[in-house]
Short mmCIF file of C-alpha atoms in Angstrom, two decimals:
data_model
loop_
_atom_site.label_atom_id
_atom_site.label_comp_id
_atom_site.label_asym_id
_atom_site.label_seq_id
_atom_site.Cartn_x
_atom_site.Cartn_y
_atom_site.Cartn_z
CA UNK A 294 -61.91 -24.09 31.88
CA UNK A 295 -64.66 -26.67 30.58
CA UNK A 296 -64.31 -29.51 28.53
CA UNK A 297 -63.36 -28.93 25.37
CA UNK A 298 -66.05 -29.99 22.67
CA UNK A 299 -66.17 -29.17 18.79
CA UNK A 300 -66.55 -25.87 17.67
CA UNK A 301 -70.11 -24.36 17.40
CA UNK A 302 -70.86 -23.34 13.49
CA UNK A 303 -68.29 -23.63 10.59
CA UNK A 304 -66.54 -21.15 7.71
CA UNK A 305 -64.52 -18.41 7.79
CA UNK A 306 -63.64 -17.33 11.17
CA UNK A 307 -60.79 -14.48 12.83
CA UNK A 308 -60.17 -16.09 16.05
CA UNK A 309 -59.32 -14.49 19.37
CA UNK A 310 -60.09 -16.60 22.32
CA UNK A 311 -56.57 -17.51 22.37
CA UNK A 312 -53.37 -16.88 19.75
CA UNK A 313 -54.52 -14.31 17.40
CA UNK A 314 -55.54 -16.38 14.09
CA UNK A 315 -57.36 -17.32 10.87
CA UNK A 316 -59.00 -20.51 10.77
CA UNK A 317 -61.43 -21.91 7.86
CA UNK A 318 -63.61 -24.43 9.61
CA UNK A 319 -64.38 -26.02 5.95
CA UNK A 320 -60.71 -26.35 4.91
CA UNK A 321 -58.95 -26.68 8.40
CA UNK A 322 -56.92 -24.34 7.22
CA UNK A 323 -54.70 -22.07 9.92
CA UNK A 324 -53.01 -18.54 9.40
CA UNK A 325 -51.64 -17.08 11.99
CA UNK A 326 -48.77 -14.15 12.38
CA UNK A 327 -45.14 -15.51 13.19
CA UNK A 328 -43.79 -11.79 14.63
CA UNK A 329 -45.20 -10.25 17.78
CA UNK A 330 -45.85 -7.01 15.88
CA UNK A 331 -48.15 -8.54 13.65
CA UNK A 332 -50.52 -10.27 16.04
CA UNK A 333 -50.26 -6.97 18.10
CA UNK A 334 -51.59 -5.10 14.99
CA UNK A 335 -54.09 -7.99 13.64
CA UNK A 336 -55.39 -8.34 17.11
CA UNK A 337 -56.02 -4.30 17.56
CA UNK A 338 -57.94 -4.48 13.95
CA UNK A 339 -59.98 -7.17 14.91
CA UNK A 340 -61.04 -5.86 18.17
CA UNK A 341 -61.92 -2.50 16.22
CA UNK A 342 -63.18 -4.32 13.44
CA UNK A 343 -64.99 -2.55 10.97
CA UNK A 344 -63.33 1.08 12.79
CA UNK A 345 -60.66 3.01 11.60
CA UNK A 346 -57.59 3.01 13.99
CA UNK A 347 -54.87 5.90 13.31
CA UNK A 348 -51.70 5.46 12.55
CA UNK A 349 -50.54 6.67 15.54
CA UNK A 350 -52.74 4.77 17.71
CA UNK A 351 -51.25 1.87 16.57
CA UNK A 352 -47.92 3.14 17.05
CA UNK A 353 -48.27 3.64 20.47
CA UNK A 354 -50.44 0.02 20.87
CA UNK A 355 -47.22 -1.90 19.40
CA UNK A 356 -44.34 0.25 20.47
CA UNK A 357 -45.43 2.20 23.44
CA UNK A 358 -43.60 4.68 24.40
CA UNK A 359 -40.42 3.48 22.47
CA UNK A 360 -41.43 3.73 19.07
CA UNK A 361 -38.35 3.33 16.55
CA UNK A 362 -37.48 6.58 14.81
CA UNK A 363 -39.59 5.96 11.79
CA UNK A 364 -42.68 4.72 13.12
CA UNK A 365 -44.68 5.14 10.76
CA UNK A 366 -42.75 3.72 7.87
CA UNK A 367 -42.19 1.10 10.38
CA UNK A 368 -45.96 -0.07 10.82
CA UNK A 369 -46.53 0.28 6.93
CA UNK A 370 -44.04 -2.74 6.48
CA UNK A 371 -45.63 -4.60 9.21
CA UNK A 372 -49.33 -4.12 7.64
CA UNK A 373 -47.63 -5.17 4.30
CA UNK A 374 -46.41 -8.08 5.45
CA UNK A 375 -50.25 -8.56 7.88
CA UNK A 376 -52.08 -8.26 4.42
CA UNK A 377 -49.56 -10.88 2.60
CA UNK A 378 -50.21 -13.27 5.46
CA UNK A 379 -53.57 -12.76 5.46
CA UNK A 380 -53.82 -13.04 1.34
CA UNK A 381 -53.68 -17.52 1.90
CA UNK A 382 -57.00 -16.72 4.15
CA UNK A 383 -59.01 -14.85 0.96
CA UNK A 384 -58.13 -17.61 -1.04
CA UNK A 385 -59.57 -20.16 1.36
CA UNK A 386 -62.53 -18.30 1.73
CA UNK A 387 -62.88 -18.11 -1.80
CA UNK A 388 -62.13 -14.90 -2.08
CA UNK A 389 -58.82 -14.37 -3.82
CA UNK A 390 -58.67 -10.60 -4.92
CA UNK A 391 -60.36 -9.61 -0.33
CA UNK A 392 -58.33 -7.31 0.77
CA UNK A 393 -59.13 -7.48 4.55
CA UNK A 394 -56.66 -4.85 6.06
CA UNK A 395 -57.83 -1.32 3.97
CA UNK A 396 -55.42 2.12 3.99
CA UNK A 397 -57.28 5.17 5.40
CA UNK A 398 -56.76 8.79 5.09
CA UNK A 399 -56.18 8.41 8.80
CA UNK A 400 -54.81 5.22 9.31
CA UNK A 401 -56.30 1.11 8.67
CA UNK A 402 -59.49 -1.01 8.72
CA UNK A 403 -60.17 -4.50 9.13
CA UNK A 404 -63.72 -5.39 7.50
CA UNK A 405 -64.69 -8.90 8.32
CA UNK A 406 -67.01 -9.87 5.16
CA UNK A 407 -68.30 -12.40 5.03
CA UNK A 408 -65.77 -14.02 8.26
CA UNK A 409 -66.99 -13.72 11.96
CA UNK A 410 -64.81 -13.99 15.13
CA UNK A 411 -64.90 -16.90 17.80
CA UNK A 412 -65.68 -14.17 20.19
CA UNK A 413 -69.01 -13.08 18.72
CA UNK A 414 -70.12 -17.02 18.36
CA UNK A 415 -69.01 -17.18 22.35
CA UNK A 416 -70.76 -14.16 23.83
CA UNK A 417 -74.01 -15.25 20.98
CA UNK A 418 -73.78 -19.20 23.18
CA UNK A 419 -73.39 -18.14 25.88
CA UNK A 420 -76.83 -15.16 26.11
CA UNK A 421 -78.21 -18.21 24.90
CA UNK A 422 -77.42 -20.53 27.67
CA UNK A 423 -78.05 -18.10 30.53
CA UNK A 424 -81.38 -17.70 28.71
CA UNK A 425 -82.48 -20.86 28.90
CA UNK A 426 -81.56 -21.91 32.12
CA UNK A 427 -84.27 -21.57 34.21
CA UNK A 428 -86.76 -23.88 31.76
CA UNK A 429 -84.36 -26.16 30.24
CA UNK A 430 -81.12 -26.32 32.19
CA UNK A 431 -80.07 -28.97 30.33
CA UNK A 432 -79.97 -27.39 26.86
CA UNK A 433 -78.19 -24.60 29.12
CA UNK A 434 -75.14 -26.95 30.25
CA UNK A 435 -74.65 -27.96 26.18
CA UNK A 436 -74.81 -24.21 25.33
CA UNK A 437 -72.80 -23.04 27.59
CA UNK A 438 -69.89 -26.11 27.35
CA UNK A 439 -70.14 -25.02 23.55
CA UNK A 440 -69.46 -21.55 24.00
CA UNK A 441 -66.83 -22.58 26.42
CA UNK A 442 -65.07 -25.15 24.28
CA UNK A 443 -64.27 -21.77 21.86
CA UNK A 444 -61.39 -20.82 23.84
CA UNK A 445 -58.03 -22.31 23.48
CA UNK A 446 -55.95 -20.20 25.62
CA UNK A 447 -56.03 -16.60 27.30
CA UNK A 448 -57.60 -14.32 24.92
CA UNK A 449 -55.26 -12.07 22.31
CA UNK A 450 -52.82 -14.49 23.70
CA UNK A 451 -49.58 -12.71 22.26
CA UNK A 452 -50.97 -10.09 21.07
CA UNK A 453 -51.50 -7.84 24.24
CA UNK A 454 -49.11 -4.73 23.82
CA UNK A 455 -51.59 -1.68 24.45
CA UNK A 456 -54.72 -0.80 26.11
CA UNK A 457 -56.98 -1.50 23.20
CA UNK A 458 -55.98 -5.41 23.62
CA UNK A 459 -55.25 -5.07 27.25
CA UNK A 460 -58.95 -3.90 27.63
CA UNK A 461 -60.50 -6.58 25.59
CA UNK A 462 -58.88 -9.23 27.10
CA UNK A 463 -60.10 -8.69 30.48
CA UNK A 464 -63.39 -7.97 29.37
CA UNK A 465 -63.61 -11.22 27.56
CA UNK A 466 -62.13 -13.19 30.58
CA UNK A 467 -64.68 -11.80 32.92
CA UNK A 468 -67.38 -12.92 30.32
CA UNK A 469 -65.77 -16.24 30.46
CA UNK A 470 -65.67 -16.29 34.17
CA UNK A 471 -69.45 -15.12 34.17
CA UNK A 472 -70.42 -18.10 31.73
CA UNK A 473 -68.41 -20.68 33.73
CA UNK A 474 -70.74 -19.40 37.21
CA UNK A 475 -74.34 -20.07 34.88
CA UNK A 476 -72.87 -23.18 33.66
CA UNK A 477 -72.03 -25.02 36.90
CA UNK A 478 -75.27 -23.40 38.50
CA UNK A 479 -77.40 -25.05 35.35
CA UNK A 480 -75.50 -27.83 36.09
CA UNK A 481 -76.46 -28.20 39.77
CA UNK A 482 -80.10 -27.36 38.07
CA UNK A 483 -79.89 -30.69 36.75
CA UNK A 484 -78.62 -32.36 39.52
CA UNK A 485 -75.03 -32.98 38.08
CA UNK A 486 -73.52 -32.09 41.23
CA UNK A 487 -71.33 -34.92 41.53
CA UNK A 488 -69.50 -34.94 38.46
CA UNK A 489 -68.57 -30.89 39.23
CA UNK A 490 -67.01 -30.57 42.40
CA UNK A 491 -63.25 -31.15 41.10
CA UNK A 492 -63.76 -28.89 38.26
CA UNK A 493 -65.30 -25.95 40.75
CA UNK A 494 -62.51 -27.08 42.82
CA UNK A 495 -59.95 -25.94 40.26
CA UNK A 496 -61.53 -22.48 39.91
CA UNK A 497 -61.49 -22.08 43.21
CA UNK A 498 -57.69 -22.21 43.13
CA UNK A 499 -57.55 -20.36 40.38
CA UNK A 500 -59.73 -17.59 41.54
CA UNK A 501 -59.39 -17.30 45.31
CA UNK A 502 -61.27 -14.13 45.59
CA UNK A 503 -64.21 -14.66 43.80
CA UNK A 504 -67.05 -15.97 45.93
CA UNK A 505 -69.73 -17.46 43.21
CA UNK A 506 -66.86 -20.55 42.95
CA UNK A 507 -67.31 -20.86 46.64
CA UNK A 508 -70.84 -20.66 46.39
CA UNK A 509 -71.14 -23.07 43.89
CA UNK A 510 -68.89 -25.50 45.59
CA UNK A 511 -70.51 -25.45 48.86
CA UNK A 512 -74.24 -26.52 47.27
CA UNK A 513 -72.26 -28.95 45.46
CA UNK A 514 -70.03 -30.48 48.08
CA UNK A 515 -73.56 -30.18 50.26
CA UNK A 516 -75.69 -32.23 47.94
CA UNK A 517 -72.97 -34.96 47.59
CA UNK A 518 -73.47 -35.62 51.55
CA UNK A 519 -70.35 -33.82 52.42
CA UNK A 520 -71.55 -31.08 54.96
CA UNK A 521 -68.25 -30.69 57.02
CA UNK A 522 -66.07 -29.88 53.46
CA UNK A 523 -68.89 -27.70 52.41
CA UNK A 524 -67.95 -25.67 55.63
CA UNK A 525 -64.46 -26.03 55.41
CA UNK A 526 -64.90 -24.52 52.02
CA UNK A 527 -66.30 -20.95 53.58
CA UNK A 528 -63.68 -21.41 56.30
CA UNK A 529 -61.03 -21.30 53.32
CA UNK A 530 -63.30 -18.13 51.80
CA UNK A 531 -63.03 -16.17 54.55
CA UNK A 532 -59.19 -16.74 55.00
CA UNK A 533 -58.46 -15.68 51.41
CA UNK A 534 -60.79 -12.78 50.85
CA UNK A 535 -59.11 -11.86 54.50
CA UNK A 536 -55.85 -12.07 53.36
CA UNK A 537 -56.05 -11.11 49.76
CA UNK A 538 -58.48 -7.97 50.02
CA UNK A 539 -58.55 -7.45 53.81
CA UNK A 540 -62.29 -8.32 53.85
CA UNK A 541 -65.08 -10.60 54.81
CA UNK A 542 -67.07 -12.90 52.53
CA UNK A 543 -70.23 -11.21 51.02
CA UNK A 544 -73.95 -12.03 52.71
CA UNK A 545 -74.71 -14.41 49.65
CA UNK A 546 -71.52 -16.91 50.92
CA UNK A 547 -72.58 -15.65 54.65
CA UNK A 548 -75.83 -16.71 53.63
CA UNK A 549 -74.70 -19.97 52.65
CA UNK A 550 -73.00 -20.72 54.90
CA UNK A 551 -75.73 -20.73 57.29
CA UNK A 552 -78.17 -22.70 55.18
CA UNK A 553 -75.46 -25.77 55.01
CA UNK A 554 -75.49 -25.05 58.83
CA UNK A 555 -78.63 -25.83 59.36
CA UNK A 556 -79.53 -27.95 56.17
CA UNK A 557 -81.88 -25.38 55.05
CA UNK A 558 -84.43 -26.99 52.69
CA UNK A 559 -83.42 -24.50 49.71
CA UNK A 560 -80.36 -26.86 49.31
CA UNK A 561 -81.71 -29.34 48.17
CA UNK A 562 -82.05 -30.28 44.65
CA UNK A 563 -84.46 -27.80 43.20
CA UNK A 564 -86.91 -28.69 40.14
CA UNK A 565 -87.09 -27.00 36.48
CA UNK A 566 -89.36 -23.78 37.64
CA UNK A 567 -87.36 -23.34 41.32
CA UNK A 568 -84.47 -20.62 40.78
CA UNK A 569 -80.90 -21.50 41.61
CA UNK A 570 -79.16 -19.28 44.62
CA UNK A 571 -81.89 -19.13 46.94
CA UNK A 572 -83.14 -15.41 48.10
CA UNK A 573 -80.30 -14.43 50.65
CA UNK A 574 -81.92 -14.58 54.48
CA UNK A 575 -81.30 -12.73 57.41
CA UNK A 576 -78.60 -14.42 60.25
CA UNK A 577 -80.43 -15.11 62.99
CA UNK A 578 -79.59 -14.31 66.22
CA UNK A 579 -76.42 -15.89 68.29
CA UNK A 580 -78.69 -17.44 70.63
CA UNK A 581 -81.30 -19.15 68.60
CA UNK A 582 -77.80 -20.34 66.23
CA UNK A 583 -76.41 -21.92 69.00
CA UNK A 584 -80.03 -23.11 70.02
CA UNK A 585 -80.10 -25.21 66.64
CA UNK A 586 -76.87 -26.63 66.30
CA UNK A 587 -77.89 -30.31 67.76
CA UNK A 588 -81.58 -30.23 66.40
CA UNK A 589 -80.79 -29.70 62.77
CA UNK A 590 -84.43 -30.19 60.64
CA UNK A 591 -84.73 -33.50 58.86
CA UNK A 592 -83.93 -33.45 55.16
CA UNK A 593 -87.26 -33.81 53.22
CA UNK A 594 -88.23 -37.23 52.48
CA UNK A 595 -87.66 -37.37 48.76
CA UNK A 596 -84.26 -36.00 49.43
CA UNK A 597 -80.89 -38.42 49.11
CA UNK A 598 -80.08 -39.10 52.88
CA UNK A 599 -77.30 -37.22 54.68
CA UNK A 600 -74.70 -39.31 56.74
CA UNK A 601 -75.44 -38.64 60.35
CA UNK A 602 -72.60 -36.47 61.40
CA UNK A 603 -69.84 -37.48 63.63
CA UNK A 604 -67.47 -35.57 66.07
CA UNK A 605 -65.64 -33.40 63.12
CA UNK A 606 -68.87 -32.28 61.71
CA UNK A 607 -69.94 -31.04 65.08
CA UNK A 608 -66.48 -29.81 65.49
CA UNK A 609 -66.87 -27.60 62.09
CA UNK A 610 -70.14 -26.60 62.93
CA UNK A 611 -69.31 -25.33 66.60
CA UNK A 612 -66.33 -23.61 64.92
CA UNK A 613 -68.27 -21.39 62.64
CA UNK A 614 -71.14 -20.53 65.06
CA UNK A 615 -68.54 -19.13 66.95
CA UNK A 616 -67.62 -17.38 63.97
CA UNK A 617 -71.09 -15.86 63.15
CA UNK A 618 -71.12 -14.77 66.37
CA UNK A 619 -67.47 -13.33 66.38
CA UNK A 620 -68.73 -11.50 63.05
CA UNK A 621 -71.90 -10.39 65.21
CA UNK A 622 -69.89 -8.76 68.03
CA UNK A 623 -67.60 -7.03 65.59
CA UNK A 624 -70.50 -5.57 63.84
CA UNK A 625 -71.96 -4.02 66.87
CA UNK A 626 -68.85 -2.96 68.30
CA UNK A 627 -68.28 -0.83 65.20
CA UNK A 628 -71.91 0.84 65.25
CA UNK A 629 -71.24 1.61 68.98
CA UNK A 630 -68.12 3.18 68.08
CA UNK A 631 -69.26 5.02 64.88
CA UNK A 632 -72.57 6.57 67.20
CA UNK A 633 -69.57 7.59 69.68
CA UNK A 634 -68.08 9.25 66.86
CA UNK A 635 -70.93 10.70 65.66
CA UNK A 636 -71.67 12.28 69.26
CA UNK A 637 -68.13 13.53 69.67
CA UNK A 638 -68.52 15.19 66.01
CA UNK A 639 -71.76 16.88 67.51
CA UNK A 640 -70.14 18.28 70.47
CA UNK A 641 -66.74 19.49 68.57
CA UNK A 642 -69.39 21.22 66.50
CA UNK A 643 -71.20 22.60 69.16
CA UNK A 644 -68.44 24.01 71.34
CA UNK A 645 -66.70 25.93 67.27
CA UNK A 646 -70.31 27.42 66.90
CA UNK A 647 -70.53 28.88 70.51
CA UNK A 648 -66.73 30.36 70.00
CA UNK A 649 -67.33 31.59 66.83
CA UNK A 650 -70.58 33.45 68.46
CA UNK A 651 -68.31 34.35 71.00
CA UNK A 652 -65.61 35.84 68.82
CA UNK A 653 -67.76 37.50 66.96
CA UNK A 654 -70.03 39.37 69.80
CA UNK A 655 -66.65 40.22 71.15
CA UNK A 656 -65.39 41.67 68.13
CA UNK A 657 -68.94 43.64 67.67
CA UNK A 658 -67.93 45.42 71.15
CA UNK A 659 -64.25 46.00 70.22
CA UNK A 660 -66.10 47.84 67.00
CA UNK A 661 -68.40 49.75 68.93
CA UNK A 662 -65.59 51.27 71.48
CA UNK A 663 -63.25 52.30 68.64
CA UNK A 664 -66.05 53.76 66.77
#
């Protein structure tokens, strides 16, 4: 996760980017649930605030399918004791008769007021830093490490018991994922690459299997004159997405991959108006790969120098042309075989339609001689 940094905004504020809780940015002030139940219900209302949820729908989100024999008498004490909890937040917000949990015909509603949730602030800093990041990266890297700096832990952290919960949570870790990829690309916007490669390092161990980290890494480790990691870095790609989904890496990484290769241009550090990942190009063929390996295009002259590269560069280098092409020859040994399949599905075809015809002319004649 990013640096933490002070929280964007201040007042009244339902937090869920973490332990479900109450926190008054003017006071400092913290409520928070002590039993499970109660941050399972709190965080249900707040992800449906301003909805009615049944009764029974928040039966099954806290009990499941074990719900003690009186349920429902059973969730009225624990949104009695919610509201009581919740009474030390009204009076902080200077509010001391707000009732924030309200009985239903059907069942209970949480309205926020005059409050807001970390989670609105973080999707509202985060649209704003993908925004600008094109014209202003740099105002995009604050934005972004702000939005990011509102999460102290997993989010409904305790509070996941149903699928309401369940739901939002991954939701709002995939938006948190997504905002950590447009921060460390703004970053390499800027040309910040050095001070990111142990923190895109981390993801990368934390998320094996997704292949912007990668990406990001490899234009990273690339700028910072280390060619043969940024390879090794696919390499390690390739082995995980192989082992973990049986698959291999997407033609954005392939992509890549082949631009570090052959210090494609596009890597280097690109300027305000000059879009960060390059268009993806087309592999070329095995021959004219293995045709460039030793006369590799000078970096451009305003670009910082590259070390020249030794034995284990070439070493890496040799080792994934041989993988392109490996990659190559699979590829057209699988179209060969799937137009062999193809053919054979023709003739099977074929030969049922002439025996049906035959079948049925020889039926016809059977007819004709009874009759």
């Amino acid at each position: 996760m990013a640096a933490a940094g002070p929280d964007a905004g201040e007042g009244a504020r339902f937090r869920i980017l973490g332990p479900v809780e109450f926190h008054d940015e003017r006071t400092g002030l913290r409520v928070r649930p002590l039993g499970a139940k109660q941050r399972a219900v709190l965080g249900v209302l707040l992800v449906k605030a301003g909805q009615v949820v049944s009764a029974h729908r928040l039966i099954d989100e806290v009990w499941g399918e074990h719900p003690p024999a009186h349920a429902g008498n059973a969730l009225q004490a624990h949104v009695a004791r919610l509201r009581r909890v919740l009474a030390a937040a009204a009076v902080a917000t200077g509010e001391p008769h707000r009732d924030w949990v309200t009985t239903r015909s059907l069942g209970y509603v949480l309205r926020l007021g005059g409050a807001t949730t970390d989670a609105d602030l973080f999707h509202r800093l985060a649209a704003e830093g993908r925004a600008a990041a094109v014209d202003d990266p740099g105002r995009a890297v604050d934005l972004l490490r702000r939005a990011l700096s509102l999460w102290r832990g997993p989010a409904l952290e305790g509070s996941v018991r149903g699928s309401i919960c369940a739901t939002e949570a991954a939701l709002l870790e995939e938006s948190r994922l997504t905002a950590l990829e447009a921060l460390y690309d703004a970053c390499l916007r800027t040309g910040r690459h050095h001070g990111i490669t142990g923190e895109l390092e981390e993801l990368v161990g934390e998320h094996p299997v997704r292949e912007r980290f990668y990406d990001l890494l490899m234009v990273a480790l690339y700028r910072c004159g280390r060619q043969a990691e940024a390879l090794g870095v696919y390499d390690r790609a390739r082995k995980h997405l192989a082992l973990e989904l049986g698959v291999e890496p997407g033609p954005v990484l392939r992509g890549r991959m082949e631009a570090v290769l052959h210090h494609d241009p596009v890597l280097v550090l690109p300027g305000p108006a000059d879009p960060f990942p390059a268009a993806v190009r087309r592999p070329p063929a095995a021959p004219a790969l293995l045709a460039a390996v030793p006369r590799r295009p000078a970096a451009p002259a305003d670009s910082a120098p590259f070390p020249a590269p030794d034995h284990c560069h070439e070493a890496a280098v040799l080792s994934l042309v041989d993988e392109v092409a490996r990659l190559r020859r699979h590829v057209e040994r699988l179209t060969s075989e799937q137009e062999a399949l193809v053919r054979r599905v023709d003739r099977l075809s074929a030969l049922a339609a002439t025996s049906w015809s035959s079948t049925a002319t020889t039926s016809s004649a059977t007819s004709v001689r009874a009759g």
